[in-house]
Each structure stands twice: as C-alpha cells, then as structure tokens.
Short mmCIF file of C-alpha atoms in Angstrom, two decimals:
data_model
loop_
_atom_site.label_atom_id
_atom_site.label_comp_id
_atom_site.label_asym_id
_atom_site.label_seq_id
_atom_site.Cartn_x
_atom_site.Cartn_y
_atom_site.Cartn_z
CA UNK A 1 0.00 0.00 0.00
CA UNK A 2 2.55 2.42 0.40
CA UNK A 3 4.33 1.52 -2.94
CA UNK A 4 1.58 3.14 -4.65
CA UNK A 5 1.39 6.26 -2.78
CA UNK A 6 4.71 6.97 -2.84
CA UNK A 7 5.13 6.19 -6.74
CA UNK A 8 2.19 8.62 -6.91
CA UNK A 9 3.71 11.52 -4.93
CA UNK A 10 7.10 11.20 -6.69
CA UNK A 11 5.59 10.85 -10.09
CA UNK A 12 3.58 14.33 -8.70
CA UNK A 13 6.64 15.97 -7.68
CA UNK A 14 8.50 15.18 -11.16
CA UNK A 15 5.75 16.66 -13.34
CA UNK A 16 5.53 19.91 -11.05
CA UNK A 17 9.08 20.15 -10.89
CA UNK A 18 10.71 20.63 -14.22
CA UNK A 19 12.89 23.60 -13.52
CA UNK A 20 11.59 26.36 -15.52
CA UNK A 21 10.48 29.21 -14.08
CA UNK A 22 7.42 31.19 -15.01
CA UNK A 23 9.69 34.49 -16.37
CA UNK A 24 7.10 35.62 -19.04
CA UNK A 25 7.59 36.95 -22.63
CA UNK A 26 10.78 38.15 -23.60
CA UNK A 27 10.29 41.33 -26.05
CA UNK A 28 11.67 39.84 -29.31
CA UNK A 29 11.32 43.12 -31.61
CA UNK A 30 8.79 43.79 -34.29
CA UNK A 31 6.47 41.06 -35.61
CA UNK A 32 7.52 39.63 -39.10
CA UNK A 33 6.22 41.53 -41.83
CA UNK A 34 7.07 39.41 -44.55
CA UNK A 35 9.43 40.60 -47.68
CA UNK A 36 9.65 44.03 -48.01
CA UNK A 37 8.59 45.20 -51.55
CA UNK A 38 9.37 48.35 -54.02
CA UNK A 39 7.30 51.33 -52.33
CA UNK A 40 5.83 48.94 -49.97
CA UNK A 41 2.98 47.91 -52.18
CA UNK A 42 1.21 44.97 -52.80
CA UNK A 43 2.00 42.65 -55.81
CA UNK A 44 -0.42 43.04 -58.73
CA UNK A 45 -2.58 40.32 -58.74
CA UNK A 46 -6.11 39.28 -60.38
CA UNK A 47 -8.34 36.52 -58.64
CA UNK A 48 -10.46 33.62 -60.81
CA UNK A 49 -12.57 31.11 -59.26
CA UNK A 50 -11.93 27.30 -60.59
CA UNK A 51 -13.48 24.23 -59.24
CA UNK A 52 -11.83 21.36 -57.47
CA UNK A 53 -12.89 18.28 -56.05
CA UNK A 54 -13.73 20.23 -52.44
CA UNK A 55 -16.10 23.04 -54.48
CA UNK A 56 -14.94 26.87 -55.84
CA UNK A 57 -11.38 27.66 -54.86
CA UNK A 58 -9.83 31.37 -55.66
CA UNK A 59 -6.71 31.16 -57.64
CA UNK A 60 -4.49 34.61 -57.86
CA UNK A 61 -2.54 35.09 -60.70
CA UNK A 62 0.18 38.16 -61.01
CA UNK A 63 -0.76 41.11 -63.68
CA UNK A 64 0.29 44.41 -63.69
CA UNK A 65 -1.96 46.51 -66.33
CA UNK A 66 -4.74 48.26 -67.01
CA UNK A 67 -8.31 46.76 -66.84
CA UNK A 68 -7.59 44.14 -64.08
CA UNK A 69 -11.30 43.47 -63.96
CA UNK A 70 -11.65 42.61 -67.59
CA UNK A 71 -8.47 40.78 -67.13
CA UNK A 72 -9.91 38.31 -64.37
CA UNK A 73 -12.56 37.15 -66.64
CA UNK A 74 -10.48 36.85 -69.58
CA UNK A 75 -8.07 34.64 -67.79
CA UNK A 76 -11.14 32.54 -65.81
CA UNK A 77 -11.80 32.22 -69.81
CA UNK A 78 -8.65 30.95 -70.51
CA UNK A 79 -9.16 28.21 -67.54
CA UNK A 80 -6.82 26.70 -65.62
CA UNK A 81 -2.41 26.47 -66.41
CA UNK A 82 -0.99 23.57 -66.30
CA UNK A 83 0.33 23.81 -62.84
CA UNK A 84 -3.83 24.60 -61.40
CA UNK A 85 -4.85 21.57 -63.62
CA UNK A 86 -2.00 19.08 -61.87
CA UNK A 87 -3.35 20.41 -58.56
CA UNK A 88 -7.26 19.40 -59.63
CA UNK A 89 -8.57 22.19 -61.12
CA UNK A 90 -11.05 22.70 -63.71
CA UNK A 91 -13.33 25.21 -65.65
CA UNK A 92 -17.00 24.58 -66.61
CA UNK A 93 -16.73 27.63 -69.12
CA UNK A 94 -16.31 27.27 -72.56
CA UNK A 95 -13.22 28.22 -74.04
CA UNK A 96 -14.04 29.11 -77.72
CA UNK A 97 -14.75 32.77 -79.17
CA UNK A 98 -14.84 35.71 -76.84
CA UNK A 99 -15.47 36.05 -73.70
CA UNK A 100 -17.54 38.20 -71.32
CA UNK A 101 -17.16 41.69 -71.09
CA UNK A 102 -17.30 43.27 -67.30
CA UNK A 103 -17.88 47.01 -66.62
CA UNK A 104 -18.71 48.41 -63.25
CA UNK A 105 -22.45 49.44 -62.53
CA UNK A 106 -23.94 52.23 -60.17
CA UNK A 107 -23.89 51.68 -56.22
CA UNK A 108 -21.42 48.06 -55.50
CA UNK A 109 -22.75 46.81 -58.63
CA UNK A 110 -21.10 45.13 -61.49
CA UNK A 111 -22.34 44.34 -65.07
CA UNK A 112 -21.52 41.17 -66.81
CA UNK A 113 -22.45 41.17 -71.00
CA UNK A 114 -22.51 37.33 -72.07
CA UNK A 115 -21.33 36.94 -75.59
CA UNK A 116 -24.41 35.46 -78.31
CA UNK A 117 -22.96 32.20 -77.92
CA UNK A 118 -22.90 31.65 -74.45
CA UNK A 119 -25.34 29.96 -72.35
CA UNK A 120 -23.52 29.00 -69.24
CA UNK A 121 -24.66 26.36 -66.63
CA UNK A 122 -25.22 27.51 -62.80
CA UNK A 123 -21.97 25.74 -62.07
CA UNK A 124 -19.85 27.75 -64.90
CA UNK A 125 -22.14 30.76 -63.51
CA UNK A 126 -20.84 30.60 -60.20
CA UNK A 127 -17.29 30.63 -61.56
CA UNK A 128 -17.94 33.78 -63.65
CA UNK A 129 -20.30 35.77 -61.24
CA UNK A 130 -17.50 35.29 -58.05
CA UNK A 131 -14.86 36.02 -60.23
CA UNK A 132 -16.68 39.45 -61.59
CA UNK A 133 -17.83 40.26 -58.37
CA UNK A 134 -14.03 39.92 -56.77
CA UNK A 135 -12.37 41.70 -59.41
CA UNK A 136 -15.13 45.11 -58.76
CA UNK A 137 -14.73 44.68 -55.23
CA UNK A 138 -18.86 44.31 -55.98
CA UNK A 139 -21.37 42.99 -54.03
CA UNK A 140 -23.95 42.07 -57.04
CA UNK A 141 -23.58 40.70 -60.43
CA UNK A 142 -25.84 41.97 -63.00
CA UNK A 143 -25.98 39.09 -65.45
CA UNK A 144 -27.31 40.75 -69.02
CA UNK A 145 -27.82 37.69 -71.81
CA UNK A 146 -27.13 38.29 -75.64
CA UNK A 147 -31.16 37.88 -76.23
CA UNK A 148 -32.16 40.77 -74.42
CA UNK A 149 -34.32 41.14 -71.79
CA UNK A 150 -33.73 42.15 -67.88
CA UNK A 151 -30.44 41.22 -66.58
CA UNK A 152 -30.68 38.67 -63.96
CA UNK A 153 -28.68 40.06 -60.66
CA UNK A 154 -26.48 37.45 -58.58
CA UNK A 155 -24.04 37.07 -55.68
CA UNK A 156 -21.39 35.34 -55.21
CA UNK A 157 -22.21 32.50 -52.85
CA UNK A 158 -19.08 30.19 -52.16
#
C-alpha cells in the first residue's frame, strides 16, 4: 500500500518540478512583416474562381496593367495552367470565341455582357459571377444575356 502512494507523490513531484520558471515573454522586436517590396505595395494580382474536387477555390494570378477586372474574366476564360490543372482544377466555361465583357455598374454593382454564344450552366455561372464580383470589389452581379431582356442580378455565394 505504500508503494503506490509513494510512486504517486514522486511521479507528482516530477511533473511539477521541471525547472523552468514562469519568467514571461521576452520582447523579441517587431512582428515579421514578410518581404519588403518596391514602395511597400502589394504585388499586382487578379483573382479567378476554378473548381476542385472540395467546391470553388480562388486562384491569384500576377498582372500588372490596365483593366484588371476585364483581365480576371479573360483569364477565368482561358481556364486553368498547367500547374492549377495538376493540382485538380477545372473550368465549366467554354473556351471558344470571346469572352464576357465586365464594366462596373452604379452603387457596388457590377455588369456582366454574355457573348451570343454563351449559355452558361449555374456551375460555370458561379465561376464567372465570383470572379466578376471579386475583381469590382462588388457585391452584385448583373448578369445581361445576348437575347435581351432584364439582366438577372447574382451574388457570389461560395
């Protein structure tokens, strides 16, 4: 009986007693800030939305140019490199002719034009209407068809 006990209290008195005392934080300096760039600005960069096997995934690619909006959906048109399709990638747009054309609307809006030969899919939709709506910084898509008629207004649900 007094095996156990005593096993217990020095196990106790080893876990308690490991020598380090409570001293708290040293100050280290600043926190890391990451590489410092040319006039401390952020890299160029558009965003596209491809699919994966675990649903729509944002993919930034570098540009530095004019029309960065327009140039989101022309490169979601172009679908994914080589490197985004080894990784599991894929577009549900179609890749022939042009693409949409994307011009910012009145109060967080953004207008989509679909070209006469386009008829896309909710899935390739979702692709096109969070890609538009990240590259305007919008919160709605106005979606205007070829055939006329009211444009259709979405959001970009992910």
């Amino acid at each position: 009986m007094r095996r156990p006990a005593a096993l217990a209290l020095l196990l106790a008195a080893a876990l308690t007693a490991c020598g380090i005392d409570d001293t708290g934080p040293d100050p280290a300096g600043p926190a890391a800030s990451g590489v410092p760039r040319a006039h401390d600005r952020a890299a160029p960069a558009v965003h596209v939305y491809f699919y994966s096997a675990t649903g729509l995934e944002r993919v930034s690619r570098l540009y530095r140019g004019p029309d960065a909006r327009q140039r989101a959906i022309d490169e979601l048109v172009r679908g994914p490199d080589a490197a985004e399709r080894a990784r599991g990638l894929i577009s549900f747009l179609p890749s022939v002719g042009a693409g949409p054309t994307l011009t910012l609307g009145a109060h967080g809006t953004a207008d989509l034009h679909l070209p006469p030969d386009w008829e896309p899919g909710r899935t390739a939709l979702r692709q096109l209407v969070c890609t538009a709506a990240d590259g305007s910084r919008a919160t709605e898509v106005r979606l205007h068809r070829a055939n006329g008629g009211p444009p259709s207004t979405e959001r970009c649900a992910r």
